[in-house]
Short mmCIF file of C-alpha atoms and ligand atoms in Angstrom, two decimals:
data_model
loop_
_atom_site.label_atom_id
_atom_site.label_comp_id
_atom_site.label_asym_id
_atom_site.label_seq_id
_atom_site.Cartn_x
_atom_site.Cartn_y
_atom_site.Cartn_z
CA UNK A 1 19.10 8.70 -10.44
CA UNK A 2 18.22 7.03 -13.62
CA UNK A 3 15.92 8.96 -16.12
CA UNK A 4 12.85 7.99 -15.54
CA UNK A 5 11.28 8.10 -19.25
CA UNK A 6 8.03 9.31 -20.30
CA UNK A 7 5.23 8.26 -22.79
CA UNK A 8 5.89 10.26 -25.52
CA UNK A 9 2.56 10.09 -26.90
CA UNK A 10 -0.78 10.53 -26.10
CA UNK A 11 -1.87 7.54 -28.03
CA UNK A 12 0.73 5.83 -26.36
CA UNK A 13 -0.08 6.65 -22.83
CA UNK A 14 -3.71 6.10 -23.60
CA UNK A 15 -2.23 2.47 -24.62
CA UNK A 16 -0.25 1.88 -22.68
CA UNK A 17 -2.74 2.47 -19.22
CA UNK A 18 -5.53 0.68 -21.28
CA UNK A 19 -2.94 -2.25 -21.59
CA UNK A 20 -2.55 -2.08 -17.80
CA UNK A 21 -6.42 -2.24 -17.65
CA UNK A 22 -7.18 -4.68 -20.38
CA UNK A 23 -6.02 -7.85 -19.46
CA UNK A 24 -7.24 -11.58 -18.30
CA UNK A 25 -9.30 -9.65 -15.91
CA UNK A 26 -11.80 -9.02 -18.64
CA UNK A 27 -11.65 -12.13 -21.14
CA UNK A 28 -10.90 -14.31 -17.80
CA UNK A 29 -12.35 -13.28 -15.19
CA UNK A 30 -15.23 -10.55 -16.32
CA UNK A 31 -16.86 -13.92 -17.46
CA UNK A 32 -16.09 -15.98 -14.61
CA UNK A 33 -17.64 -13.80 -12.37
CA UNK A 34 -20.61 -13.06 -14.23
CA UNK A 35 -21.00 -16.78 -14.49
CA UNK A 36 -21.04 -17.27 -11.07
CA UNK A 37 -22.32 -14.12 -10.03
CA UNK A 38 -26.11 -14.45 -11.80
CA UNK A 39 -25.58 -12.74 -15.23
CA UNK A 40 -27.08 -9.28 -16.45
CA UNK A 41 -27.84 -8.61 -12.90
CA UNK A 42 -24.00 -8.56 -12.38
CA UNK A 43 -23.03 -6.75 -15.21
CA UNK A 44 -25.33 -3.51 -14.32
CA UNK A 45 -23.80 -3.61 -10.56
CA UNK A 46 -20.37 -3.77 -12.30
CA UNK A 47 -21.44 -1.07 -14.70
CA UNK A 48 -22.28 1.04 -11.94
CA UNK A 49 -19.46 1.01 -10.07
CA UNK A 50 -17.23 1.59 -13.47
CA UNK A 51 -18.94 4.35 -14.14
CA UNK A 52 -19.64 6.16 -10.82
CA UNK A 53 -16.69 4.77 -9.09
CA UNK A 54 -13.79 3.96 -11.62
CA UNK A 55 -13.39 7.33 -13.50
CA UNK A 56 -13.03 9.58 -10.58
CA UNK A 57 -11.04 7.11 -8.89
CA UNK A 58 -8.58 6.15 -11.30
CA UNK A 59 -8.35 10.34 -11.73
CA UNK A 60 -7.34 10.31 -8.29
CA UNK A 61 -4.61 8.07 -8.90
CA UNK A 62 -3.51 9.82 -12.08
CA UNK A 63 -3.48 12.90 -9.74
CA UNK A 64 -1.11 11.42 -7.11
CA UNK A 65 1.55 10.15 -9.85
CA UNK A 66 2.04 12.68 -11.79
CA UNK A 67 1.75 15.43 -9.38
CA UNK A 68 4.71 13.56 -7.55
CA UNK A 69 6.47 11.76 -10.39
CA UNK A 70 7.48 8.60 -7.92
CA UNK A 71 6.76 5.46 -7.31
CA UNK A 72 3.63 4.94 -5.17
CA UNK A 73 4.86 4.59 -1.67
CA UNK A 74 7.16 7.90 -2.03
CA UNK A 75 4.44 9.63 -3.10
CA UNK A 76 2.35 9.13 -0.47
CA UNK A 77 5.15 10.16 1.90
CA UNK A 78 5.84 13.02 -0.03
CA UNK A 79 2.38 14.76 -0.23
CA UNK A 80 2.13 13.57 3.27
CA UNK A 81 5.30 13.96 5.33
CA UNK A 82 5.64 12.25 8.35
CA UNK A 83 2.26 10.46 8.17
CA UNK A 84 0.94 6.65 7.92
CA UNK A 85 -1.04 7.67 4.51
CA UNK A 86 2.37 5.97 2.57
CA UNK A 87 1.07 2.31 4.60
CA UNK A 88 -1.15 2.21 1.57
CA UNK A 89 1.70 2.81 -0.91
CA UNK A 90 3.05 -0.77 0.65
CA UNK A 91 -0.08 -2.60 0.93
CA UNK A 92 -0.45 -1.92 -2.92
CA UNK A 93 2.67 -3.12 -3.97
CA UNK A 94 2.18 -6.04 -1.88
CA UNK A 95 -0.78 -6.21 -3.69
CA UNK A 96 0.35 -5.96 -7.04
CA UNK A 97 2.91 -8.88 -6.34
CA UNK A 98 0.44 -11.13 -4.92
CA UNK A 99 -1.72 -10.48 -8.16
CA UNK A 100 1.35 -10.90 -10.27
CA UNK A 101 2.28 -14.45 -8.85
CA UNK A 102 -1.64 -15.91 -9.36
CA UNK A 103 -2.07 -14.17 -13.16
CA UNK A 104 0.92 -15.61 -14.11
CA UNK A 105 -0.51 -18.96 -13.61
CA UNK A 106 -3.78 -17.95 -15.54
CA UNK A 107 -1.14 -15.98 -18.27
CA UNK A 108 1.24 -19.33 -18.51
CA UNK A 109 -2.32 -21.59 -18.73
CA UNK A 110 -2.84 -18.69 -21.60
CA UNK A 111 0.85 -19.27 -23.29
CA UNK A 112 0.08 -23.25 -22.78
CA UNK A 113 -3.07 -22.95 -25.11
CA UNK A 114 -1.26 -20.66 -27.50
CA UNK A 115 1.25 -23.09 -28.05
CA UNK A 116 -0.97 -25.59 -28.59
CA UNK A 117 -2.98 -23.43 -30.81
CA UNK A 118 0.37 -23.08 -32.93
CA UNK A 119 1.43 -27.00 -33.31
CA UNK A 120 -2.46 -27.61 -34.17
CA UNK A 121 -3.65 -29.78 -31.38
CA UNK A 122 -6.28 -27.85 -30.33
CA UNK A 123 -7.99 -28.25 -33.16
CA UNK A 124 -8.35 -31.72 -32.57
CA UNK A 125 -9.42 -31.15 -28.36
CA UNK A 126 -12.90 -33.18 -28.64
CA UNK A 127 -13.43 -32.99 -24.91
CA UNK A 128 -11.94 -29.36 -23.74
CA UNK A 129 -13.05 -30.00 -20.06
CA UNK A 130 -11.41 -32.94 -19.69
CA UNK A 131 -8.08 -31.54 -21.36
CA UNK A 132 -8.19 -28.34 -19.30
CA UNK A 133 -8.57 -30.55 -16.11
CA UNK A 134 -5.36 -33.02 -16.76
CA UNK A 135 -3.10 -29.74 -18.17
CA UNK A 136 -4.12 -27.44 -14.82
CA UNK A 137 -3.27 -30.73 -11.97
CA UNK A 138 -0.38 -31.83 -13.98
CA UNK A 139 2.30 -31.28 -11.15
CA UNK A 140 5.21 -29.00 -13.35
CA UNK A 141 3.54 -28.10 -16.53
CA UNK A 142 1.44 -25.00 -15.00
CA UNK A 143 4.41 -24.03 -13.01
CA UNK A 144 6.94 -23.76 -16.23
CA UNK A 145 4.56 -21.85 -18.08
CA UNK A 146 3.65 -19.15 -15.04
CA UNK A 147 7.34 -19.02 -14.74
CA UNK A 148 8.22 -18.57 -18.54
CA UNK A 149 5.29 -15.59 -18.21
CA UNK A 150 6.79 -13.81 -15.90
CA UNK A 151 10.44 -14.02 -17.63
CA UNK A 152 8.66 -12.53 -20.72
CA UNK A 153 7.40 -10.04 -18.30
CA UNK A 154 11.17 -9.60 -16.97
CA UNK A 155 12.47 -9.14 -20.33
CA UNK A 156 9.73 -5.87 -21.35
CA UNK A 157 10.33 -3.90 -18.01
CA UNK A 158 13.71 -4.15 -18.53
CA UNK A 159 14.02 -2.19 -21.17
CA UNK A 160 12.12 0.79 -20.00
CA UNK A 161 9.31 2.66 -20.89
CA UNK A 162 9.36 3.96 -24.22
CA UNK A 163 11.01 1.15 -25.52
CA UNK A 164 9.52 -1.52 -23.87
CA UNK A 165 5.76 -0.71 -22.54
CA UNK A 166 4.95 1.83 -24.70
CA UNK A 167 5.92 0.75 -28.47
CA UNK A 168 4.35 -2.85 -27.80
CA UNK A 169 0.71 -1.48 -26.34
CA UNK A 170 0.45 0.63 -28.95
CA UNK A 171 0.99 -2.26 -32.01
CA UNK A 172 -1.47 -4.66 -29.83
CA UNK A 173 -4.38 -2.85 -28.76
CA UNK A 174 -5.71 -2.26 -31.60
CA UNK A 175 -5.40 -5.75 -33.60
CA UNK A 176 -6.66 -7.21 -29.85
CA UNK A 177 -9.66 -5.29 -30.15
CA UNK A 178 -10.29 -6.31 -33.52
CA UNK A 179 -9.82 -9.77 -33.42
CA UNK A 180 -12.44 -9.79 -30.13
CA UNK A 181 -15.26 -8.28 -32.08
CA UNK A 182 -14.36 -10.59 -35.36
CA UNK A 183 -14.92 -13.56 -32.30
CA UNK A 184 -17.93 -12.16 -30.38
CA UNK A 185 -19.88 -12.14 -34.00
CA UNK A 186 -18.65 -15.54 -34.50
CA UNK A 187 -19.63 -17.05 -31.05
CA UNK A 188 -23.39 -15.30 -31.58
CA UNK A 189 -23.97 -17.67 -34.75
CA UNK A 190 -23.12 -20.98 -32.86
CA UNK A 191 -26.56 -22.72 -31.91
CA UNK A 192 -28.09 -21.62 -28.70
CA UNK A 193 -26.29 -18.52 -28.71
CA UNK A 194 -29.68 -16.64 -28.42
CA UNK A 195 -29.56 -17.89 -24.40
CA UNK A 196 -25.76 -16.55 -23.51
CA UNK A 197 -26.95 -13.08 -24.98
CA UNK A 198 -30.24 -13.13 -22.89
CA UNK A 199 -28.12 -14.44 -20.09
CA UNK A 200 -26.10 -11.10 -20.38
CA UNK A 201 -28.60 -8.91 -20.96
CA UNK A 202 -31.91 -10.13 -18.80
CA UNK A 203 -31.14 -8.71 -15.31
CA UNK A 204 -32.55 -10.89 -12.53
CA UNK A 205 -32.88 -8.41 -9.65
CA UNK A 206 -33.62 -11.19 -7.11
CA UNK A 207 -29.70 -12.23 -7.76
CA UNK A 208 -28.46 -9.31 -6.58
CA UNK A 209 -27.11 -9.44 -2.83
CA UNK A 210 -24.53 -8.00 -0.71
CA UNK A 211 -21.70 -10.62 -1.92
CA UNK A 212 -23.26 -9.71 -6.04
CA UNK A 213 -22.61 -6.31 -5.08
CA UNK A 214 -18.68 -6.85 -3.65
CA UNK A 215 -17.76 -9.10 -6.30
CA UNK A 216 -18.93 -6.72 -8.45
CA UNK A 217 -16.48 -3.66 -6.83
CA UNK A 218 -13.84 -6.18 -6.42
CA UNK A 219 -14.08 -7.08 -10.25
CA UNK A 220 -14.50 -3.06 -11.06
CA UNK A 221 -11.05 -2.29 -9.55
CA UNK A 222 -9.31 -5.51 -10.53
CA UNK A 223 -9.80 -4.75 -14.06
CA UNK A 224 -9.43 -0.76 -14.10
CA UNK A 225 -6.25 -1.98 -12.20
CA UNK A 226 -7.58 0.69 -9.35
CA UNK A 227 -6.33 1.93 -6.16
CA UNK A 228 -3.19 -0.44 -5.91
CA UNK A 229 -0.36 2.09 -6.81
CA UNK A 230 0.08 0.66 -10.58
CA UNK A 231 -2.17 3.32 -12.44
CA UNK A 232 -0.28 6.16 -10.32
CA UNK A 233 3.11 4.83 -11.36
CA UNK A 234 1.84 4.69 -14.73
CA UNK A 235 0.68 8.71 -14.29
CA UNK A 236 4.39 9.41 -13.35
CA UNK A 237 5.33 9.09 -16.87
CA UNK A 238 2.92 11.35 -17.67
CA UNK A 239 3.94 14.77 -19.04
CA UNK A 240 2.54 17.57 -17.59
CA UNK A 241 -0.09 18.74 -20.77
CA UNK A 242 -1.68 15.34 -20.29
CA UNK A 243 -5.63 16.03 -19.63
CA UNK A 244 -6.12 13.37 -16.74
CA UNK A 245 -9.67 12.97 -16.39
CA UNK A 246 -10.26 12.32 -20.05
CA UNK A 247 -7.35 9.70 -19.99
CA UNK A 248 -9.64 7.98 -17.83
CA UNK A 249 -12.72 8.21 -19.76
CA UNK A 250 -10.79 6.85 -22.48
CA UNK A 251 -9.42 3.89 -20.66
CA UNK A 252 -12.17 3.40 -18.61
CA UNK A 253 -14.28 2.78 -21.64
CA UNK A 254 -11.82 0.70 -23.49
CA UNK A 255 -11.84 -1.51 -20.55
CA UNK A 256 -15.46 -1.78 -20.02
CA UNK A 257 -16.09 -2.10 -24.36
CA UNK A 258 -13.56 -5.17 -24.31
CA UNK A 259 -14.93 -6.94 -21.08
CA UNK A 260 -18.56 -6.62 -22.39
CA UNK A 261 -17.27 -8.24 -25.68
CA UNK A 262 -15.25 -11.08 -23.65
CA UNK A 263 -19.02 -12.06 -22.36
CA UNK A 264 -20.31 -11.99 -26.38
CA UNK A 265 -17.23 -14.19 -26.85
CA UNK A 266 -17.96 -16.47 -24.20
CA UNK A 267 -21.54 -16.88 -23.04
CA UNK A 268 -23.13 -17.86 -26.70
CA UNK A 269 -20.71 -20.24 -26.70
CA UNK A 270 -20.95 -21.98 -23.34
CA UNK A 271 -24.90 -21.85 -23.71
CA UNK A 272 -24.00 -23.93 -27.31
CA UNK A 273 -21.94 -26.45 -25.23
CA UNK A 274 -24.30 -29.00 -22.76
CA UNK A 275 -20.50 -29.93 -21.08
CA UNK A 276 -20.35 -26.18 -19.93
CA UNK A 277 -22.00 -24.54 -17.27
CA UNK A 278 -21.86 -20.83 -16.78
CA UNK A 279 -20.57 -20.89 -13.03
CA UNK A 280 -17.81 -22.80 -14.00
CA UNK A 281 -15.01 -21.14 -12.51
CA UNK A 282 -11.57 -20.45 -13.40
CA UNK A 283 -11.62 -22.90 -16.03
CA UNK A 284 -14.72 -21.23 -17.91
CA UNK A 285 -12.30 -19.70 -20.95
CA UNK A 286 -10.48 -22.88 -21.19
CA UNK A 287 -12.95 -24.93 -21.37
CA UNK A 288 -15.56 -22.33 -23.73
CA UNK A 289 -12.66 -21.29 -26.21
CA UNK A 290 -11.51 -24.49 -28.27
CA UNK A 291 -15.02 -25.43 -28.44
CA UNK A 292 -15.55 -21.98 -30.38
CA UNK A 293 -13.13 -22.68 -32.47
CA UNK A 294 -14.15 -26.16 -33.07
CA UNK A 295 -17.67 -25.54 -33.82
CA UNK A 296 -16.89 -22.76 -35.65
CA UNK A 297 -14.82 -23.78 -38.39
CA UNK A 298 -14.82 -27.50 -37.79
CA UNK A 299 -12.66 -30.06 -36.57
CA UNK A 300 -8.80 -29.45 -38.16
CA UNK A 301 -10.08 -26.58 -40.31
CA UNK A 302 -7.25 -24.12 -40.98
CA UNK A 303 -9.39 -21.01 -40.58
CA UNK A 304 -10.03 -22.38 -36.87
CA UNK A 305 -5.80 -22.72 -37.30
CA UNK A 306 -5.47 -19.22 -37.86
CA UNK A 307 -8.27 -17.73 -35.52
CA UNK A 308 -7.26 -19.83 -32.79
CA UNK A 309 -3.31 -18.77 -32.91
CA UNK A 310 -4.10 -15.22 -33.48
CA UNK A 311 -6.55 -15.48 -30.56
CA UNK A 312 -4.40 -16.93 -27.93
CA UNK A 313 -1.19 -14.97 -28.90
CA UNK A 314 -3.42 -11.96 -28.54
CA UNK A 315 -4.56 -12.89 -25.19
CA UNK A 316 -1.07 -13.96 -23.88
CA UNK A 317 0.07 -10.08 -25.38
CA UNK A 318 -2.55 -8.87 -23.43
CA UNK A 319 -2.01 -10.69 -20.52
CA UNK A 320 1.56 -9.27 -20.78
CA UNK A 321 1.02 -5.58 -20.59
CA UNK A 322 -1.08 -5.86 -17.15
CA UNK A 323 1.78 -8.03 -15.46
CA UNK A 324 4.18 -5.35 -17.13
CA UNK A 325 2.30 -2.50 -14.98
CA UNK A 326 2.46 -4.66 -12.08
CA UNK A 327 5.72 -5.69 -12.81
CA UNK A 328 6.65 -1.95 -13.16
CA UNK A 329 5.20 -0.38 -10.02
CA UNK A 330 7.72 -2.46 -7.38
CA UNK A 331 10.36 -2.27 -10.10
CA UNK A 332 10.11 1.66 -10.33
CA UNK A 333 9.76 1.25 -6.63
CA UNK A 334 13.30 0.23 -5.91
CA UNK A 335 14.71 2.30 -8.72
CA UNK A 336 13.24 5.61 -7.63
CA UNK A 337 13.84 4.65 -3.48
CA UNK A 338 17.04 2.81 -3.65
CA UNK A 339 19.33 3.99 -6.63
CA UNK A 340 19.20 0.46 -7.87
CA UNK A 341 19.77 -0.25 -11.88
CA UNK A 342 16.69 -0.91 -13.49
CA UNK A 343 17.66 -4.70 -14.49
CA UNK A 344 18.64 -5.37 -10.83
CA UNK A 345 15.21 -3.43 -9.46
CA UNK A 346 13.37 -5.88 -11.79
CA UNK A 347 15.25 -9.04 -10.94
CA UNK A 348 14.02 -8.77 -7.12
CA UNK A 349 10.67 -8.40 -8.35
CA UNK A 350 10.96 -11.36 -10.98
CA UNK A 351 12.51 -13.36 -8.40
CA UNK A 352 9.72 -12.98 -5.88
CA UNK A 353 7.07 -13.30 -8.21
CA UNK A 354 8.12 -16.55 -9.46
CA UNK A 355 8.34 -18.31 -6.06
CA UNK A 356 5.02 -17.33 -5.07
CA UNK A 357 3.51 -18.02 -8.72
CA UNK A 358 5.19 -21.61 -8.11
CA UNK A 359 2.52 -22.21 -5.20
CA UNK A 360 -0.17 -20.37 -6.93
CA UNK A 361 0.28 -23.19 -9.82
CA UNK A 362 0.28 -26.20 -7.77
CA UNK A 363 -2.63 -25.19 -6.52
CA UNK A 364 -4.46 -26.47 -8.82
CA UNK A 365 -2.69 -30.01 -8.36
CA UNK A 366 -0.72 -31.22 -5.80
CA UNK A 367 -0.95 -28.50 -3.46
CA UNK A 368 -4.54 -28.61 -4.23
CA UNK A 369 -5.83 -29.77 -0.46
CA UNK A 370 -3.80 -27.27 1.07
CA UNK A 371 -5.99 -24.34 2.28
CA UNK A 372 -5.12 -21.15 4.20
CA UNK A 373 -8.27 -19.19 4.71
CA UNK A 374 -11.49 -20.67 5.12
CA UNK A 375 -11.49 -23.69 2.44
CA UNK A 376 -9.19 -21.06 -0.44
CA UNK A 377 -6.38 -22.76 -2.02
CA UNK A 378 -3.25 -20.40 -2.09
CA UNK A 379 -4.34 -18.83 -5.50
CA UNK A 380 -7.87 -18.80 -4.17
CA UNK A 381 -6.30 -17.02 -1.26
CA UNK A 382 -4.42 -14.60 -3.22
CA UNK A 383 -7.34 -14.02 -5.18
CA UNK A 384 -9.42 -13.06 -2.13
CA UNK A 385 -6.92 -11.11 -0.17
CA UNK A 386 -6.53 -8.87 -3.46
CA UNK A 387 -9.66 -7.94 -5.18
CA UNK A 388 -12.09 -8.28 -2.18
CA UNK A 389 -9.64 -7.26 0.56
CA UNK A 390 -6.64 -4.67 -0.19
CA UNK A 391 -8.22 -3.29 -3.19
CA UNK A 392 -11.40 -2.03 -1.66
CA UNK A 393 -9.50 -1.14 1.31
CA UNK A 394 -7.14 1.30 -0.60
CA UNK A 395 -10.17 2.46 -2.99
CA UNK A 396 -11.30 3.91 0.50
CA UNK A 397 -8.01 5.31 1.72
CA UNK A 398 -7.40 6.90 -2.16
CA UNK A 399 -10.67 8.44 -2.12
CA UNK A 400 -10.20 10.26 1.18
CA UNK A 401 -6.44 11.08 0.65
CA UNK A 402 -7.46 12.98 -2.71
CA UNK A 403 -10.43 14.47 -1.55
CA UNK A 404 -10.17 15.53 2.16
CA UNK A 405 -6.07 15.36 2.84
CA UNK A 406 -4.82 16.78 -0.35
CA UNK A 407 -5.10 20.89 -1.13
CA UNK A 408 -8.35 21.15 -3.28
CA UNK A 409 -6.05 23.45 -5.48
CA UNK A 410 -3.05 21.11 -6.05
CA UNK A 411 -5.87 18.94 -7.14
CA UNK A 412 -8.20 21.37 -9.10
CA UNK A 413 -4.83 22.34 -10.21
CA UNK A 414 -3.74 18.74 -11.78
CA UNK A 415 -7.07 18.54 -13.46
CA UNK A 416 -6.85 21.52 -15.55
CA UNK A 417 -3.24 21.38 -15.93
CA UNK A 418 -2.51 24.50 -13.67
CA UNK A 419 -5.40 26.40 -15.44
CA UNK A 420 -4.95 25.71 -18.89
CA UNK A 421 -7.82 23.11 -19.77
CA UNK A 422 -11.48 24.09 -18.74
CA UNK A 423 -13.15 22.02 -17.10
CA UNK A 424 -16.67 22.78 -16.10
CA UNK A 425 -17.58 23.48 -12.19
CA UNK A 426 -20.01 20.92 -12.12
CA UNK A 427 -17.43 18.00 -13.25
CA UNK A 428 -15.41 18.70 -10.64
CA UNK A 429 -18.09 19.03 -7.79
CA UNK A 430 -18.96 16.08 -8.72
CA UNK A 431 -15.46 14.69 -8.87
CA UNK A 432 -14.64 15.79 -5.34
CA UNK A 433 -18.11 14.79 -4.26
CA UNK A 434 -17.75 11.40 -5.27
CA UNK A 435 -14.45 11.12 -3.30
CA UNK A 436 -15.02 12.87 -0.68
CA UNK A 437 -18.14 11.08 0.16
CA UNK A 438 -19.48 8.31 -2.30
CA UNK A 439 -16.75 6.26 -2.96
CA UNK A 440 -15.48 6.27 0.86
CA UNK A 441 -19.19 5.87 2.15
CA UNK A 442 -20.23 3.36 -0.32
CA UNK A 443 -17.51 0.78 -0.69
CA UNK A 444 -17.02 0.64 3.11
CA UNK A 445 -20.91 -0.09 3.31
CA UNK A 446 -20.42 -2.92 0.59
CA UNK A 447 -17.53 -4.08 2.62
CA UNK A 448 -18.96 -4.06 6.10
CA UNK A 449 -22.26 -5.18 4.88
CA UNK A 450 -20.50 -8.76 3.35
CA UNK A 451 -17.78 -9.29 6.11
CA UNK A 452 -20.06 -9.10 8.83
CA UNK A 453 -23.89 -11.34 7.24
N1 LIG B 501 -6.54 -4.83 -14.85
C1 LIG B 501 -5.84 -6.00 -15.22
C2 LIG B 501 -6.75 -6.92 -15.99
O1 LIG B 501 -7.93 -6.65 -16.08
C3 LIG B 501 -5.26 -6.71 -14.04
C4 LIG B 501 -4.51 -5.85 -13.10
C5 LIG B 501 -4.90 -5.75 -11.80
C6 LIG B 501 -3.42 -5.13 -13.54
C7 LIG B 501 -4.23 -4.95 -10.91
C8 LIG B 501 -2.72 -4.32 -12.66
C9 LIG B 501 -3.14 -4.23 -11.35
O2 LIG B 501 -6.35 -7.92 -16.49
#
């Protein structure tokens, strides 16, 4: 078998899995579902479930990898000969390539606006509604840029770990991170900025029902990346000194510091613009983010030049190291299972992706009538089946696996790094307390609760 590489850092690794994490699914849709999901009210459901739900959770998925140091589906079968447990190991890589074919729409849309960022046109977009509606039905245009994504995608995983996923997370990060707060300040001077902040920060309790509440998991484990097999591959590049649960802290709070500032980015600015509404939908970003700019530093300016291309070329980068970690978990798959060379491995991946990421992109134009559940276009579809369907499904299945089916020692064991980290008894009551029973008990109540009123 190939070697399998290993982060060789621990800034790396924390990089690298925060790259996973950080991604469209906070600057794109964080904001879309706040928008459409009430506002502050939201935010503290999503909060919640980061906090109480995401750390112990994406433990338990550190746990799995790099006990077994495999891809997902072997590592089910491995800690659990001979029993259906490794189902979930293929639902989440199903998963991750369904998720992988619709971002790469919303990543190409991304490269599309970065491009036009660089020639200097956006600076002159006076209506960025109507742009953003003739670019997204335009019948090839989407689908060459989702495509040319996922080639860049291709062209990282290819060339392993150290080289590839780890030295780039580690350069962007932290100029990503940057560059958002530089924004959010920016996007609280525009005029009317006071109401986005108040719209992020005033909870209206009323708003909250049982959908609030599932959006609100669905958009917690979409952007940890959660419970779909990627963060576990991830782990199985760990090395074996790695302290697990405060790799999570660490990218849990990344994740949750740069989604909060995609709303301070976005809301005072789409409570500036009368041609925006908050519930606008996918579009929101596209339609919010060359206004920024505009209003910001006026129509051609070159600071707007400069801010705008670092921006989007940012947000592509970022983009790029979650489809990498999708990208990587079906890739390691067939290395790991199969013997297969890594290049080959990630061509049957890149080749899958693309054809479904064709359909995801018409979507949005021709194909754009065509529904397959309920009234969901195919990336609607894809959307739904993922976040509000598999993932919650396999947060349950993860939770119990970790708490109930594997040894309490091989776990208490992973935690402390066979004894040599301390960790104190209550942490890890609570740890296997929120598996055992929380997380299992409470997302199947969120789940049951919205599938069947
Ligand atoms: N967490 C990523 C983001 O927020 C998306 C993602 C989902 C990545 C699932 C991997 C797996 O953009």
């Amino acid at each position: 078998m190939e070697n399998r590489g290993n982060f060789t850092s621990r800034l790396g690794l924390i990089l690298a899995t925060a790259g996973s994490a950080v991604g469209l699914g906070n600057i794109w849709r964080f904001p879309v579902e706040t928008g459409q999901n009430g506002g502050a009210a939201f935010i503290l459901v999503y909060l919640l479930c980061v906090l109480l739900l995401g750390i112990p959770m994406m433990t338990a998925e550190f746990v799995i990898g790099r006990h077994t140091n495999t891809d997902i589906a072997t590592a089910y079968q491995r800690l659990a000969p001979h029993q259906p447990w490794y189902i979930t190991g293929y639902a989440g890589m199903l998963c991750v390539t369904m998720i992988l074919s619709y971002y790469s729409v919303v990543a190409g849309w991304i490269l599309k606006y970065t491009l036009d960022a660089l020639s200097g046109t956006m600076a002159f977009i006076t209506d960025s509604s109507a742009y953003f509606a003739t670019f997204k039905q335009s019948p090839y245009l989407p689908v060459v840029f989702a495509l040319l994504f996922i080639l860049l995608t291709h062209m990282v995983i290819r060339r392993g770990v150290q080289n590839g996923i780890e030295r780039f997370s580690k350069l962007l990060m932290p100029v990503l991170l940057l560059l958002m707060i530089a924004l959010a300040a920016g996007s609280m001077t525009l005029p009317g900025a006071k109401d986005g902040v108040s719209f992020l920060f005033n909870p209206d309790f009323s708003k909250i029902s049982s959908a609030v509440v599932l959006n609100a998991l669905g958009q917690a484990f979409f952007s940890l990346s959660i419970a779909i097999g990627c963060l576990s591959t991830y782990a199985s590049y760990f090395k074996p000194d790695v302290n697990l649960l405060k790799t999570s802290v660490s990218v849990v709070s990344l994740d949750t510091c740069v989604a909060i500032l995609g709303g301070f980015i976005i809301f005072p600015a789409v409570f500036s613009d009368n041609n925006v509404s908050p519930d606008a939908g996918p579009g929101l970003v596209f339609e919010t983010l060359p206004s920024i700019f505009r209003s910001l530093f006026g129509e051609g300016a070159f600071a707007g030049y400069v801010f705008s291309l670092m921006f989007f070329t940012l947000l592509s980068l970022a983009a790029l190291t979650s489809t990498i970690s999708m990208h990587e978990e079906v890739t390691t798959f067939f290395v790991d299972r199969f013997d297969m060379r890594r290049g080959k491995a990630a061509s049957i991946m890149t080749f899958t992706s693309m054809v479904l990421a064709s359909f995801c992109a018409m979507s949005f134009g021709p194909l754009k009538d065509v529904h397959i559940i309920g009234g969901f276009t195919v990336f609607e579809t894809f959307d739904f089946l993922t976040a509000k369907l598999i993932m919650p499904l396999s947060g349950i299945v993860l939770s119990v696996f970790v708490g109930w089916r594997l040894k309490r020692q091989l776990v208490l064991d992973e935690l402390t790094n066979n004894g040599s980290i301390r960790i104190p008894r209550i942490v890890t009551a609570a740890f296997l307390f929120i598996l055992r029973w929380l997380a299992p008990i409470a997302i199947a109540a969120i789940f049951v609760n919205e599938l069947l009123y």
